[in-house]
PDB file of C-alpha atoms in Angstrom:
ATOM      1  CA  LEU A   1     196.473  66.672  75.788  1.00  0.00           C
ATOM      2  CA  ARG A   2     197.905  66.385  79.144  1.00  0.00           C
ATOM      3  CA  TYR A   3     197.010  70.145  79.424  1.00  0.00           C
ATOM      4  CA  GLY A   4     194.138  72.246  78.549  1.00  0.00           C
ATOM      5  CA  ASP A   5     190.205  71.949  78.770  1.00  0.00           C
ATOM      6  CA  PHE A   6     188.185  69.195  79.652  1.00  0.00           C
ATOM      7  CA  HIS A   7     184.420  69.514  79.212  1.00  0.00           C
ATOM      8  CA  THR A   8     181.972  66.541  79.877  1.00  0.00           C
ATOM      9  CA  LEU A   9     179.262  66.577  77.222  1.00  0.00           C
ATOM     10  CA  GLN A  10     176.882  63.749  78.434  1.00  0.00           C
ATOM     11  CA  ALA A  11     177.038  61.519  81.699  1.00  0.00           C
ATOM     12  CA  ASP A  12     174.257  59.117  82.511  1.00  0.00           C
ATOM     13  CA  GLU A  13     173.715  55.365  82.931  1.00  0.00           C
ATOM     14  CA  ALA A  14     174.909  54.324  79.708  1.00  0.00           C
ATOM     15  CA  VAL A  15     177.044  56.948  77.843  1.00  0.00           C
ATOM     16  CA  TYR A  16     179.729  59.041  79.138  1.00  0.00           C
ATOM     17  CA  ALA A  17     181.240  61.585  76.415  1.00  0.00           C
ATOM     18  CA  TYR A  18     184.030  64.112  76.907  1.00  0.00           C
ATOM     19  CA  VAL A  19     186.098  66.419  74.862  1.00  0.00           C
ATOM     20  CA  ARG A  20     189.803  67.187  75.724  1.00  0.00           C
ATOM     21  CA  SER A  21     191.342  70.039  74.229  1.00  0.00           C
ATOM     22  CA  SER A  22     194.546  71.768  74.009  1.00  0.00           C
ATOM     23  CA  PRO A  23     195.538  75.196  71.873  1.00  0.00           C
ATOM     24  CA  THR A  24     196.394  72.613  68.780  1.00  0.00           C
ATOM     25  CA  GLU A  25     193.950  69.637  69.379  1.00  0.00           C
ATOM     26  CA  ARG A  26     190.382  68.705  70.670  1.00  0.00           C
ATOM     27  CA  VAL A  27     189.568  65.167  70.835  1.00  0.00           C
ATOM     28  CA  LEU A  28     186.132  63.854  71.693  1.00  0.00           C
ATOM     29  CA  VAL A  29     185.724  60.455  73.583  1.00  0.00           C
ATOM     30  CA  VAL A  30     182.451  58.613  73.790  1.00  0.00           C
ATOM     31  CA  LEU A  31     182.313  55.397  76.016  1.00  0.00           C
ATOM     32  CA  ASN A  32     178.882  53.370  75.930  1.00  0.00           C
ATOM     33  CA  LYS A  33     178.769  50.642  78.844  1.00  0.00           C
ATOM     34  CA  SER A  34     175.391  49.334  77.992  1.00  0.00           C
ATOM     35  CA  GLU A  35     174.915  46.113  75.987  1.00  0.00           C
ATOM     36  CA  THR A  36     172.980  47.766  73.363  1.00  0.00           C
ATOM     37  CA  PRO A  37     174.506  50.307  70.850  1.00  0.00           C
ATOM     38  CA  LYS A  38     173.618  53.770  71.191  1.00  0.00           C
ATOM     39  CA  THR A  39     173.073  56.840  69.040  1.00  0.00           C
ATOM     40  CA  VAL A  40     174.226  59.979  70.864  1.00  0.00           C
ATOM     41  CA  THR A  41     173.896  63.794  69.796  1.00  0.00           C
ATOM     42  CA  LEU A  42     176.364  65.861  71.477  1.00  0.00           C
ATOM     43  CA  THR A  43     176.171  69.471  71.790  1.00  0.00           C
ATOM     44  CA  LEU A  44     179.800  70.881  71.555  1.00  0.00           C
ATOM     45  CA  PRO A  45     181.099  73.799  73.690  1.00  0.00           C
ATOM     46  CA  ASP A  46     180.377  77.135  72.431  1.00  0.00           C
ATOM     47  CA  ALA A  47     183.964  78.260  72.782  1.00  0.00           C
ATOM     48  CA  TYR A  48     185.131  76.436  69.448  1.00  0.00           C
ATOM     49  CA  SER A  49     181.875  74.614  68.145  1.00  0.00           C
ATOM     50  CA  ALA A  50     181.510  77.594  65.418  1.00  0.00           C
ATOM     51  CA  THR A  51     184.997  76.734  63.860  1.00  0.00           C
ATOM     52  CA  LEU A  52     184.555  73.006  63.591  1.00  0.00           C
ATOM     53  CA  THR A  53     183.169  71.185  60.911  1.00  0.00           C
ATOM     54  CA  GLN A  54     183.884  67.284  61.284  1.00  0.00           C
ATOM     55  CA  ALA A  55     184.766  64.629  63.668  1.00  0.00           C
ATOM     56  CA  ALA A  56     187.360  62.195  62.312  1.00  0.00           C
ATOM     57  CA  ASP A  57     187.760  58.844  64.141  1.00  0.00           C
ATOM     58  CA  LEU A  58     191.106  58.230  64.951  1.00  0.00           C
ATOM     59  CA  LEU A  59     190.980  54.402  64.367  1.00  0.00           C
ATOM     60  CA  SER A  60     188.838  54.209  61.108  1.00  0.00           C
ATOM     61  CA  ASP A  61     189.428  57.651  59.757  1.00  0.00           C
ATOM     62  CA  GLN A  62     185.611  57.578  58.887  1.00  0.00           C
ATOM     63  CA  THR A  63     184.211  61.407  59.257  1.00  0.00           C
ATOM     64  CA  THR A  64     181.174  62.591  60.840  1.00  0.00           C
ATOM     65  CA  PRO A  65     179.854  66.185  60.166  1.00  0.00           C
ATOM     66  CA  ILE A  66     179.454  68.776  62.883  1.00  0.00           C
ATOM     67  CA  GLU A  67     176.503  71.035  62.331  1.00  0.00           C
ATOM     68  CA  ALA A  68     175.432  73.787  64.406  1.00  0.00           C
ATOM     69  CA  GLY A  69     177.707  72.944  66.989  1.00  0.00           C
ATOM     70  CA  GLN A  70     176.518  69.391  67.469  1.00  0.00           C
ATOM     71  CA  VAL A  71     177.621  65.732  66.340  1.00  0.00           C
ATOM     72  CA  THR A  72     175.711  62.626  65.952  1.00  0.00           C
ATOM     73  CA  LEU A  73     177.564  59.222  66.642  1.00  0.00           C
ATOM     74  CA  GLU A  74     176.776  55.483  66.744  1.00  0.00           C
ATOM     75  CA  VAL A  75     178.560  53.856  69.520  1.00  0.00           C
ATOM     76  CA  SER A  76     178.540  50.173  69.761  1.00  0.00           C
ATOM     77  CA  PRO A  77     177.587  47.866  72.939  1.00  0.00           C
ATOM     78  CA  VAL A  78     180.336  48.135  75.412  1.00  0.00           C
ATOM     79  CA  GLY A  79     182.226  50.239  73.236  1.00  0.00           C
ATOM     80  CA  TRP A  80     184.009  53.295  72.577  1.00  0.00           C
ATOM     81  CA  ARG A  81     184.987  56.328  69.989  1.00  0.00           C
ATOM     82  CA  VAL A  82     187.728  58.619  69.892  1.00  0.00           C
ATOM     83  CA  LEU A  83     187.470  61.295  67.536  1.00  0.00           C
ATOM     84  CA  SER A  84     189.524  64.245  66.488  1.00  0.00           C
ATOM     85  CA  LEU A  85     187.387  67.537  66.047  1.00  0.00           C
ATOM     86  CA  GLU A  86     188.484  69.583  63.072  1.00  0.00           C
TER      87      GLU A  86
END
């Protein structure tokens, strides 16, 4: 993922989320700097959201469905998630 697209999905006082993609891989990173857990709903870029069905957490193998180009995730306080978009 050194080359390819970079899309910021959310940037506010507590959460920063982005997608980094190459022709063969798409990774979603969500960072929460707040002291409270956050639930975020992210809209994925139109260029490839129609072909994606799930986000797989790269640390826990937990999967989250992608519906209508959106994914909803829980992020722990001062935490992060890294997911493969499939």
